[in-house]
């Protein structure tokens, strides 16, 4: 998934003199070009599902959907290579998919650039398949555990849970073709389901339209926190994919942006968004050698990114006897060229630090030794204190667990400021606009951890504003595509944030950080995670399960000063 096939195909015009001069190498290049010309480009879908659209943008009419593992013949691309013209048997040859939903069998540069309004006959391809003539199509659910709903909106009543491969009969569609009206075997009700979750034999547009565009617009509800947020959220939900626009000029000053990745599959998209850093987690254990992580550093630098390595280990290895070996390891990472190192992770919790020994003073000693080794190996490596988990659960600080405020206070009282360039911060439970400092509907609504600005204020005050903050994780969870989130992560029914809010809040946090000048580095959690179960990491992802990335557009605008 992280290694896209690459080709060397180029168009070569060879005269007799050139062939005589070049000899065998030219002949080999010509053979490569001929092979590329005869072998069609194929996109293998890696996203769970994605829409097929009539035009190369997120506002294009939905023609249908493709699913993970599907292989699609590619006929062309837009100028920015962010959308691909594809030949789909069900939907014809004049349809488009976002390039980031899959991996291409050839170098994208070898795919011809075509206009968005291209006619079917202007590219060498088979005639488009005819749309289904019937107004009813029998399809099957293509994703696990999908709810059928009472109306074409993700916040409408959930009526019936459907398993993967369950059969439904599609009898109509919403005006924007995002939703299907369906019946089930033996069922009498007309229900609704997102079209991308259903595999149909024909085009969605072949189904009769039910209702008006006004009804379908409810499918992506606007932000409900405040009227201003609702107005601002709307463009993020419908904006074109960021790669479809010319990259904006990024003005960062001392503030820099990055993303945490699972597979680092979207470096171009990250770059266009305004990111210059990538974060990877590294697990250390006694006996581990830093050289084993060299590939992470070279990969990031080869793609033009600085790399932050968050180095953690198992709780049983947090005893003082292990500090020296840990320090040697992180020093080795600095010597390899790591641009930033976060020393451990959420060490105020027993899942990350040995229960019964949790102590900000003990951690400060680990930090001291790690800082010395890192700076000795590479004075330019940014040293970031491990970000504690933001919480008020423990009601104070003790060896079994510690709230983050007293933990930070204890670390700084033990001299921690002497061993950091930046104070690490995590924030990933937000359901309010970043500028808010009140109004959270949950219990303890006044607690600072509920709010982005509350976290900034708390941590800056604790440090006496003597060190900048580095958000090594900041994220907003949206389960809109799934219709819910796991109970342990449900902070506001039905799925915390809409996709529009997810995009808007990330962008607004970037704007605040740039304007206020107290954040040195912000790492968005996350860019490309796909895991969705007990820990809904995919719900935090900027690249959504559809392959779209509305947050990329919103954050790009924020980084450009918009």
CSV table of C-alpha atoms in Angstrom, one decimal, residues 17-466:
chain,number,residue,atom,x,y,z
A,17,UNK,CA,21.1,9.0,-36.6
A,18,UNK,CA,19.9,9.0,-33.0
A,19,UNK,CA,19.6,5.2,-33.0
A,20,UNK,CA,23.0,4.9,-34.5
A,21,UNK,CA,24.5,7.2,-31.7
A,22,UNK,CA,22.6,5.7,-28.8
A,23,UNK,CA,22.7,2.1,-29.6
A,24,UNK,CA,21.3,-0.5,-27.2
A,25,UNK,CA,20.2,1.9,-24.4
A,26,UNK,CA,17.9,3.7,-26.8
A,27,UNK,CA,16.6,0.5,-28.2
A,28,UNK,CA,15.8,-0.6,-24.6
A,29,UNK,CA,14.1,2.7,-23.9
A,30,UNK,CA,12.0,2.4,-27.0
A,31,UNK,CA,11.0,-1.1,-26.0
A,32,UNK,CA,9.9,0.3,-22.6
A,33,UNK,CA,7.9,3.0,-24.3
A,34,UNK,CA,6.2,0.6,-26.7
A,35,UNK,CA,5.4,-1.7,-23.8
A,36,UNK,CA,3.8,1.2,-21.9
A,37,UNK,CA,1.8,2.1,-25.0
A,38,UNK,CA,0.4,-1.4,-25.3
A,39,UNK,CA,-0.3,-2.0,-21.7
A,40,UNK,CA,-3.2,0.0,-20.2
A,41,UNK,CA,-2.8,1.9,-17.0
A,42,UNK,CA,-4.7,0.2,-14.2
A,43,UNK,CA,-5.8,1.7,-10.8
A,44,UNK,CA,-6.2,-0.8,-8.0
A,45,UNK,CA,-8.6,0.6,-5.4
A,46,UNK,CA,-7.1,0.6,-1.8
A,47,UNK,CA,-9.9,2.8,-0.2
A,48,UNK,CA,-12.8,0.9,1.4
A,49,UNK,CA,-15.1,2.6,-1.1
A,50,UNK,CA,-15.1,5.7,-3.3
A,51,UNK,CA,-17.5,7.5,-5.5
A,52,UNK,CA,-17.2,7.5,-9.3
A,53,UNK,CA,-18.1,11.1,-10.5
A,54,UNK,CA,-19.0,12.7,-13.7
A,55,UNK,CA,-16.4,15.5,-13.4
A,56,UNK,CA,-13.0,15.6,-11.7
A,57,UNK,CA,-14.0,17.3,-8.5
A,58,UNK,CA,-15.9,16.5,-5.3
A,59,UNK,CA,-18.9,18.4,-6.6
A,60,UNK,CA,-19.3,16.2,-9.6
A,61,UNK,CA,-22.4,14.2,-10.1
A,62,UNK,CA,-22.1,10.7,-8.5
A,63,UNK,CA,-22.3,7.9,-11.1
A,64,UNK,CA,-21.7,5.1,-8.7
A,65,UNK,CA,-19.0,3.6,-6.5
A,66,UNK,CA,-16.0,1.4,-6.6
A,67,UNK,CA,-14.7,-0.8,-3.8
A,68,UNK,CA,-11.4,-2.0,-2.3
A,69,UNK,CA,-9.7,-4.4,-4.6
A,70,UNK,CA,-11.5,-3.3,-7.7
A,71,UNK,CA,-9.2,-2.7,-10.7
A,72,UNK,CA,-10.1,0.1,-13.1
A,73,UNK,CA,-8.6,1.0,-16.5
A,74,UNK,CA,-7.3,4.5,-16.5
A,75,UNK,CA,-7.7,6.6,-19.7
A,76,UNK,CA,-6.4,10.0,-18.6
A,77,UNK,CA,-5.8,12.4,-15.8
A,78,UNK,CA,-6.4,16.1,-15.0
A,79,UNK,CA,-3.4,18.5,-15.2
A,80,UNK,CA,-2.7,18.2,-11.4
A,81,UNK,CA,-2.8,14.4,-11.5
A,82,UNK,CA,-5.3,14.4,-8.7
A,83,UNK,CA,-8.2,12.9,-10.6
A,84,UNK,CA,-8.2,10.0,-13.1
A,85,UNK,CA,-10.5,9.5,-16.1
A,86,UNK,CA,-11.5,5.8,-15.9
A,87,UNK,CA,-13.3,3.2,-17.9
A,88,UNK,CA,-15.8,1.4,-15.6
A,89,UNK,CA,-18.0,-1.3,-17.1
A,90,UNK,CA,-21.1,0.0,-15.2
A,91,UNK,CA,-20.6,3.7,-15.7
A,92,UNK,CA,-18.8,4.2,-19.0
A,93,UNK,CA,-15.6,5.9,-20.1
A,94,UNK,CA,-16.4,9.5,-19.2
A,95,UNK,CA,-16.2,9.1,-15.4
A,96,UNK,CA,-13.6,10.2,-12.8
A,97,UNK,CA,-12.2,9.0,-9.5
A,98,UNK,CA,-9.8,10.7,-7.1
A,99,UNK,CA,-6.2,9.5,-7.7
A,100,UNK,CA,-5.6,9.0,-4.0
A,101,UNK,CA,-8.1,6.1,-3.7
A,102,UNK,CA,-5.7,3.6,-5.2
A,103,UNK,CA,-2.3,2.6,-6.6
A,104,UNK,CA,-1.5,3.0,-10.3
A,105,UNK,CA,0.3,0.4,-12.3
A,106,UNK,CA,2.4,3.0,-14.2
A,107,UNK,CA,4.0,6.3,-13.4
A,108,UNK,CA,1.1,8.8,-13.4
A,109,UNK,CA,3.2,11.1,-15.6
A,110,UNK,CA,2.8,8.7,-18.5
A,111,UNK,CA,-1.0,8.9,-18.4
A,112,UNK,CA,-2.2,11.5,-20.9
A,113,UNK,CA,-3.7,14.8,-19.6
A,114,UNK,CA,-7.3,15.3,-20.7
A,115,UNK,CA,-9.9,18.0,-20.3
A,116,UNK,CA,-12.6,17.5,-17.7
A,117,UNK,CA,-15.2,17.9,-20.4
A,118,UNK,CA,-13.7,15.3,-22.6
A,119,UNK,CA,-16.0,13.5,-24.9
A,120,UNK,CA,-16.0,9.7,-24.8
A,121,UNK,CA,-14.8,9.4,-28.4
A,122,UNK,CA,-11.7,11.5,-27.9
A,123,UNK,CA,-9.7,8.8,-26.1
A,124,UNK,CA,-8.9,5.4,-27.3
A,125,UNK,CA,-11.3,3.2,-25.3
A,126,UNK,CA,-14.1,0.8,-25.6
A,127,UNK,CA,-17.6,2.2,-26.0
A,128,UNK,CA,-19.2,3.0,-22.7
A,129,UNK,CA,-21.5,0.5,-21.1
A,130,UNK,CA,-25.2,1.2,-21.4
A,131,UNK,CA,-26.9,2.2,-18.2
A,132,UNK,CA,-29.4,-0.2,-16.8
A,133,UNK,CA,-32.7,0.4,-18.5
A,134,UNK,CA,-34.8,-0.7,-15.6
A,135,UNK,CA,-35.8,1.7,-12.8
A,136,UNK,CA,-35.1,-0.9,-10.2
A,137,UNK,CA,-31.7,-2.5,-9.4
A,138,UNK,CA,-30.8,-5.3,-7.0
A,139,UNK,CA,-27.6,-4.6,-5.2
A,140,UNK,CA,-25.7,-5.9,-2.2
A,141,UNK,CA,-24.2,-4.1,0.9
A,142,UNK,CA,-20.5,-3.7,0.3
A,143,UNK,CA,-19.4,-2.7,3.8
A,144,UNK,CA,-20.0,-4.4,7.2
A,145,UNK,CA,-22.6,-3.1,9.6
A,146,UNK,CA,-24.4,-0.4,7.6
A,147,UNK,CA,-27.6,1.1,8.9
A,148,UNK,CA,-30.6,1.8,6.6
A,149,UNK,CA,-32.1,5.1,7.6
A,150,UNK,CA,-35.5,6.8,7.5
A,151,UNK,CA,-34.3,9.7,5.4
A,152,UNK,CA,-31.3,10.6,3.1
A,153,UNK,CA,-29.3,12.1,5.9
A,154,UNK,CA,-26.6,10.7,8.3
A,155,UNK,CA,-28.4,12.2,11.3
A,156,UNK,CA,-31.8,10.6,10.4
A,157,UNK,CA,-33.3,7.7,12.4
A,158,UNK,CA,-31.5,4.4,12.0
A,159,UNK,CA,-34.1,1.8,11.1
A,160,UNK,CA,-32.3,-1.5,10.1
A,161,UNK,CA,-28.8,-2.8,10.5
A,162,UNK,CA,-27.5,-4.6,7.4
A,163,UNK,CA,-24.6,-7.0,7.2
A,164,UNK,CA,-22.1,-7.2,4.4
A,165,UNK,CA,-23.4,-8.9,1.2
A,166,UNK,CA,-27.0,-8.4,2.3
A,167,UNK,CA,-29.3,-7.9,-0.7
A,168,UNK,CA,-31.3,-4.7,-1.1
A,169,UNK,CA,-33.4,-3.4,-4.0
A,170,UNK,CA,-32.7,0.1,-5.1
A,171,UNK,CA,-35.8,1.9,-6.3
A,172,UNK,CA,-34.6,5.5,-6.4
A,173,UNK,CA,-31.9,8.0,-5.6
A,174,UNK,CA,-31.5,11.4,-4.0
A,175,UNK,CA,-31.1,14.4,-6.3
A,176,UNK,CA,-27.3,14.5,-5.7
A,177,UNK,CA,-27.1,10.7,-6.2
A,178,UNK,CA,-25.3,10.3,-2.8
A,179,UNK,CA,-28.2,8.2,-1.4
A,180,UNK,CA,-30.2,5.3,-2.6
A,181,UNK,CA,-33.8,4.6,-1.6
A,182,UNK,CA,-34.1,0.8,-1.0
A,183,UNK,CA,-36.2,-2.0,0.2
A,184,UNK,CA,-35.2,-5.2,1.8
A,185,UNK,CA,-36.4,-8.7,1.1
A,186,UNK,CA,-39.8,-9.1,2.8
A,187,UNK,CA,-39.6,-5.5,3.9
A,188,UNK,CA,-42.4,-3.0,3.3
A,189,UNK,CA,-40.6,0.3,4.2
A,190,UNK,CA,-38.7,2.5,1.8
A,191,UNK,CA,-35.4,3.3,3.5
A,192,UNK,CA,-32.2,5.1,2.6
A,193,UNK,CA,-28.5,4.2,2.5
A,194,UNK,CA,-25.4,6.0,1.2
A,195,UNK,CA,-24.8,4.9,-2.4
A,196,UNK,CA,-21.1,4.2,-1.8
A,197,UNK,CA,-22.0,1.4,0.6
A,198,UNK,CA,-24.0,-0.5,-2.1
A,199,UNK,CA,-22.7,-2.4,-5.0
A,200,UNK,CA,-25.1,-2.1,-7.9
A,201,UNK,CA,-25.1,-3.7,-11.4
A,202,UNK,CA,-25.7,-0.4,-13.1
A,203,UNK,CA,-25.3,3.4,-12.7
A,204,UNK,CA,-26.8,5.2,-9.8
A,205,UNK,CA,-28.0,7.9,-12.2
A,206,UNK,CA,-30.2,5.3,-14.0
A,207,UNK,CA,-32.5,5.2,-11.0
A,208,UNK,CA,-35.3,7.7,-10.7
A,209,UNK,CA,-34.8,10.8,-8.6
A,210,UNK,CA,-36.7,10.8,-5.4
A,211,UNK,CA,-37.5,14.2,-3.9
A,212,UNK,CA,-35.5,17.4,-4.4
A,213,UNK,CA,-31.9,18.6,-3.9
A,214,UNK,CA,-33.0,20.3,-0.7
A,215,UNK,CA,-33.8,17.0,0.9
A,216,UNK,CA,-30.5,15.4,-0.1
A,217,UNK,CA,-28.5,18.4,1.2
A,218,UNK,CA,-29.2,17.1,4.7
A,219,UNK,CA,-26.7,14.3,4.0
A,220,UNK,CA,-23.9,16.4,5.3
A,221,UNK,CA,-25.2,18.5,8.2
A,222,UNK,CA,-23.5,21.7,8.9
A,223,UNK,CA,-21.6,22.3,12.1
A,224,UNK,CA,-24.2,22.8,14.9
A,225,UNK,CA,-22.0,24.2,17.7
A,226,UNK,CA,-22.6,27.8,16.8
A,227,UNK,CA,-24.2,29.7,13.9
A,228,UNK,CA,-20.8,31.0,12.8
A,229,UNK,CA,-19.3,27.5,12.8
A,230,UNK,CA,-22.2,26.2,10.8
A,231,UNK,CA,-21.7,28.8,8.1
A,232,UNK,CA,-17.9,28.2,8.0
A,233,UNK,CA,-18.3,24.4,7.9
A,234,UNK,CA,-20.3,24.3,4.7
A,235,UNK,CA,-17.5,25.1,2.2
A,236,UNK,CA,-15.2,22.5,3.7
A,237,UNK,CA,-17.8,19.8,3.0
A,238,UNK,CA,-18.1,20.5,-0.7
A,239,UNK,CA,-14.8,22.0,-1.6
A,240,UNK,CA,-12.8,20.4,-4.5
A,241,UNK,CA,-10.0,18.0,-3.6
A,242,UNK,CA,-6.9,20.0,-2.6
A,243,UNK,CA,-4.7,18.5,-5.3
A,244,UNK,CA,-7.1,19.8,-8.0
A,245,UNK,CA,-6.1,23.4,-7.3
A,246,UNK,CA,-2.7,24.9,-7.7
A,247,UNK,CA,-0.7,24.7,-4.5
A,248,UNK,CA,-1.0,27.9,-2.5
A,249,UNK,CA,2.0,29.7,-1.3
A,250,UNK,CA,2.6,28.6,2.3
A,251,UNK,CA,3.7,31.2,4.8
A,252,UNK,CA,4.7,29.4,8.0
A,253,UNK,CA,7.2,31.6,9.8
A,254,UNK,CA,8.3,29.8,13.0
A,255,UNK,CA,5.2,27.6,12.9
A,256,UNK,CA,5.3,24.3,11.0
A,257,UNK,CA,2.7,21.7,10.2
A,258,UNK,CA,2.9,17.9,9.8
A,259,UNK,CA,0.9,14.8,9.8
A,260,UNK,CA,1.1,11.4,11.5
A,261,UNK,CA,1.0,8.6,8.9
A,262,UNK,CA,0.5,4.9,8.8
A,263,UNK,CA,1.9,4.2,5.3
A,264,UNK,CA,3.0,7.6,4.1
A,265,UNK,CA,1.0,7.1,0.9
A,266,UNK,CA,0.1,10.7,0.2
A,267,UNK,CA,3.2,12.8,0.3
A,268,UNK,CA,2.1,15.1,-2.5
A,269,UNK,CA,-1.3,15.7,-0.8
A,270,UNK,CA,0.5,16.5,2.5
A,271,UNK,CA,2.8,18.9,0.7
A,272,UNK,CA,0.0,20.7,-1.0
A,273,UNK,CA,-1.8,20.9,2.3
A,274,UNK,CA,1.2,22.9,3.7
A,275,UNK,CA,2.8,20.1,5.7
A,276,UNK,CA,6.6,20.0,6.0
A,277,UNK,CA,6.8,17.3,8.8
A,278,UNK,CA,5.8,13.7,9.0
A,279,UNK,CA,5.5,11.8,12.3
A,280,UNK,CA,6.2,8.1,12.8
A,281,UNK,CA,6.1,6.1,16.0
A,282,UNK,CA,9.0,4.0,17.0
A,283,UNK,CA,8.8,1.3,19.6
A,284,UNK,CA,12.0,0.8,21.6
A,285,UNK,CA,13.0,-2.2,23.6
A,286,UNK,CA,16.2,-3.2,25.4
A,287,UNK,CA,18.7,-4.5,22.8
A,288,UNK,CA,17.2,-2.5,19.9
A,289,UNK,CA,19.5,-0.7,17.5
A,290,UNK,CA,18.7,2.7,16.1
A,291,UNK,CA,20.1,1.7,12.8
A,292,UNK,CA,17.0,-0.4,12.2
A,293,UNK,CA,15.0,2.9,11.9
A,294,UNK,CA,17.2,4.4,9.2
A,295,UNK,CA,14.7,3.7,6.5
A,296,UNK,CA,12.1,6.0,8.1
A,297,UNK,CA,14.5,8.9,8.1
A,298,UNK,CA,15.8,8.4,4.6
A,299,UNK,CA,12.2,7.9,3.3
A,300,UNK,CA,11.0,11.1,4.8
A,301,UNK,CA,14.0,13.2,3.7
A,302,UNK,CA,13.8,11.6,0.2
A,303,UNK,CA,10.2,12.9,0.0
A,304,UNK,CA,11.2,16.3,1.1
A,305,UNK,CA,9.9,16.1,4.7
A,306,UNK,CA,11.4,16.6,8.1
A,307,UNK,CA,10.6,13.7,10.4
A,308,UNK,CA,9.5,13.5,14.0
A,309,UNK,CA,10.0,10.2,15.7
A,310,UNK,CA,7.9,9.5,18.8
A,311,UNK,CA,9.9,6.9,20.7
A,312,UNK,CA,8.1,4.8,23.3
A,313,UNK,CA,8.2,1.3,24.7
A,314,UNK,CA,6.5,-1.1,27.0
A,315,UNK,CA,5.6,-0.1,30.5
A,316,UNK,CA,7.9,-2.7,32.1
A,317,UNK,CA,10.9,-0.8,30.5
A,318,UNK,CA,10.2,2.5,32.3
A,319,UNK,CA,12.3,1.7,35.4
A,320,UNK,CA,15.4,3.9,35.9
A,321,UNK,CA,17.7,1.0,35.0
A,322,UNK,CA,16.6,1.3,31.4
A,323,UNK,CA,17.1,5.1,31.0
A,324,UNK,CA,20.7,4.9,29.8
A,325,UNK,CA,20.0,2.4,27.1
A,326,UNK,CA,17.0,4.3,25.9
A,327,UNK,CA,19.1,7.4,25.7
A,328,UNK,CA,21.7,5.6,23.6
A,329,UNK,CA,18.9,4.6,21.2
A,330,UNK,CA,17.4,8.1,20.8
A,331,UNK,CA,20.9,9.5,20.4
A,332,UNK,CA,21.4,7.0,17.6
A,333,UNK,CA,18.2,8.2,15.9
A,334,UNK,CA,19.5,11.8,16.1
A,335,UNK,CA,22.7,10.7,14.5
A,336,UNK,CA,20.7,9.2,11.6
A,337,UNK,CA,19.3,12.6,11.0
A,338,UNK,CA,16.0,12.6,12.8
A,339,UNK,CA,14.7,16.2,12.8
A,340,UNK,CA,12.7,15.8,16.0
A,341,UNK,CA,12.3,13.2,18.8
A,342,UNK,CA,9.5,13.0,21.2
A,343,UNK,CA,10.7,11.3,24.4
A,344,UNK,CA,8.1,8.7,25.3
A,345,UNK,CA,4.3,9.1,25.1
A,346,UNK,CA,1.4,9.6,27.5
A,347,UNK,CA,3.6,8.6,30.4
A,348,UNK,CA,0.9,9.7,32.9
A,349,UNK,CA,-1.1,6.6,32.2
A,350,UNK,CA,-0.5,3.0,33.4
A,351,UNK,CA,-0.9,1.7,29.8
A,352,UNK,CA,2.3,3.6,28.9
A,353,UNK,CA,4.3,3.7,32.2
A,354,UNK,CA,4.6,1.0,34.8
A,355,UNK,CA,1.6,1.2,37.2
A,356,UNK,CA,2.8,2.1,40.7
A,357,UNK,CA,5.8,4.0,39.5
A,358,UNK,CA,4.2,6.9,37.6
A,359,UNK,CA,6.1,10.0,38.5
A,360,UNK,CA,6.9,13.3,36.7
A,361,UNK,CA,10.2,13.4,38.6
A,362,UNK,CA,11.2,9.9,37.4
A,363,UNK,CA,10.2,10.9,33.8
A,364,UNK,CA,12.3,14.0,34.0
A,365,UNK,CA,15.4,11.9,34.7
A,366,UNK,CA,14.7,9.9,31.6
A,367,UNK,CA,14.2,13.1,29.7
A,368,UNK,CA,17.5,14.5,31.0
A,369,UNK,CA,19.5,11.5,29.8
A,370,UNK,CA,17.7,11.4,26.5
A,371,UNK,CA,18.3,15.1,25.9
A,372,UNK,CA,22.0,14.8,26.5
A,373,UNK,CA,22.4,11.9,24.1
A,374,UNK,CA,20.3,13.5,21.4
A,375,UNK,CA,22.1,16.9,21.5
A,376,UNK,CA,25.5,15.2,21.6
A,377,UNK,CA,24.7,13.3,18.4
A,378,UNK,CA,22.9,16.1,16.6
A,379,UNK,CA,22.5,19.6,18.1
A,380,UNK,CA,19.8,20.4,15.5
A,381,UNK,CA,17.4,17.7,16.5
A,382,UNK,CA,14.3,19.1,18.2
A,383,UNK,CA,13.7,17.5,21.6
A,384,UNK,CA,10.1,17.4,22.6
A,385,UNK,CA,8.9,16.2,26.0
A,386,UNK,CA,6.5,13.3,25.8
A,387,UNK,CA,2.9,14.6,25.6
A,388,UNK,CA,0.8,13.4,28.6
A,389,UNK,CA,-2.7,12.2,28.0
A,390,UNK,CA,-5.1,15.2,28.7
A,391,UNK,CA,-7.3,14.1,31.5
A,392,UNK,CA,-8.9,15.0,34.9
A,393,UNK,CA,-9.8,11.4,35.6
A,394,UNK,CA,-7.3,10.8,38.5
A,395,UNK,CA,-8.2,13.9,40.5
A,396,UNK,CA,-4.6,14.7,41.0
A,397,UNK,CA,-1.3,12.9,40.7
A,398,UNK,CA,-0.2,9.6,42.1
A,399,UNK,CA,1.9,6.5,41.2
A,400,UNK,CA,-1.2,4.7,39.7
A,401,UNK,CA,-2.0,7.7,37.4
A,402,UNK,CA,-1.7,11.4,37.0
A,403,UNK,CA,-3.8,14.2,35.5
A,404,UNK,CA,-1.8,16.0,32.8
A,405,UNK,CA,-1.8,19.4,34.6
A,406,UNK,CA,0.0,18.3,37.8
A,407,UNK,CA,2.2,16.0,35.7
A,408,UNK,CA,3.5,18.9,33.6
A,409,UNK,CA,3.8,21.0,36.7
A,410,UNK,CA,5.8,18.3,38.4
A,411,UNK,CA,8.1,17.8,35.4
A,412,UNK,CA,8.9,21.5,35.2
A,413,UNK,CA,9.4,21.7,38.9
A,414,UNK,CA,12.0,18.9,38.6
A,415,UNK,CA,13.9,21.0,36.0
A,416,UNK,CA,12.3,19.7,32.8
A,417,UNK,CA,12.6,23.0,31.0
A,418,UNK,CA,16.4,22.4,30.9
A,419,UNK,CA,15.9,19.3,28.7
A,420,UNK,CA,13.4,20.3,26.1
A,421,UNK,CA,13.1,22.6,23.1
A,422,UNK,CA,9.4,22.2,23.0
A,423,UNK,CA,6.6,21.0,25.4
A,424,UNK,CA,4.6,18.1,23.9
A,425,UNK,CA,0.8,18.3,23.8
A,426,UNK,CA,-2.0,16.0,22.8
A,427,UNK,CA,-5.5,17.1,22.0
A,428,UNK,CA,-7.9,14.7,20.3
A,429,UNK,CA,-11.3,14.8,22.1
A,430,UNK,CA,-12.7,18.0,20.7
A,431,UNK,CA,-16.3,18.5,19.6
A,432,UNK,CA,-16.3,22.3,19.8
A,433,UNK,CA,-14.7,25.0,17.6
A,434,UNK,CA,-11.0,25.6,18.6
A,435,UNK,CA,-11.7,29.1,19.7
A,436,UNK,CA,-14.3,28.0,22.2
A,437,UNK,CA,-13.6,27.9,25.9
A,438,UNK,CA,-17.1,27.0,27.1
A,439,UNK,CA,-20.2,25.3,26.0
A,440,UNK,CA,-19.1,21.7,25.7
A,441,UNK,CA,-22.2,19.5,26.3
A,442,UNK,CA,-20.4,16.8,28.3
A,443,UNK,CA,-20.0,16.7,32.0
A,444,UNK,CA,-17.2,18.8,33.5
A,445,UNK,CA,-17.8,21.2,30.6
A,446,UNK,CA,-15.5,23.8,32.1
A,447,UNK,CA,-12.5,21.5,32.2
A,448,UNK,CA,-9.7,22.9,30.0
A,449,UNK,CA,-9.1,19.5,28.3
A,450,UNK,CA,-12.5,19.9,26.5
A,451,UNK,CA,-11.1,22.8,24.4
A,452,UNK,CA,-8.1,23.4,22.2
A,453,UNK,CA,-7.7,26.9,23.6
A,454,UNK,CA,-8.0,25.6,27.1
A,455,UNK,CA,-5.1,23.2,26.4
A,456,UNK,CA,-2.9,26.0,25.0
A,457,UNK,CA,-3.7,28.3,27.9
A,458,UNK,CA,-3.0,25.6,30.5
A,459,UNK,CA,0.3,24.4,29.1
A,460,UNK,CA,1.6,27.9,28.3
A,461,UNK,CA,0.8,29.1,31.8
A,462,UNK,CA,2.5,26.0,33.4
A,463,UNK,CA,5.7,26.6,31.5
A,464,UNK,CA,5.7,30.4,32.2
A,465,UNK,CA,5.7,30.8,28.4
A,466,UNK,CA,9.4,30.0,28.4
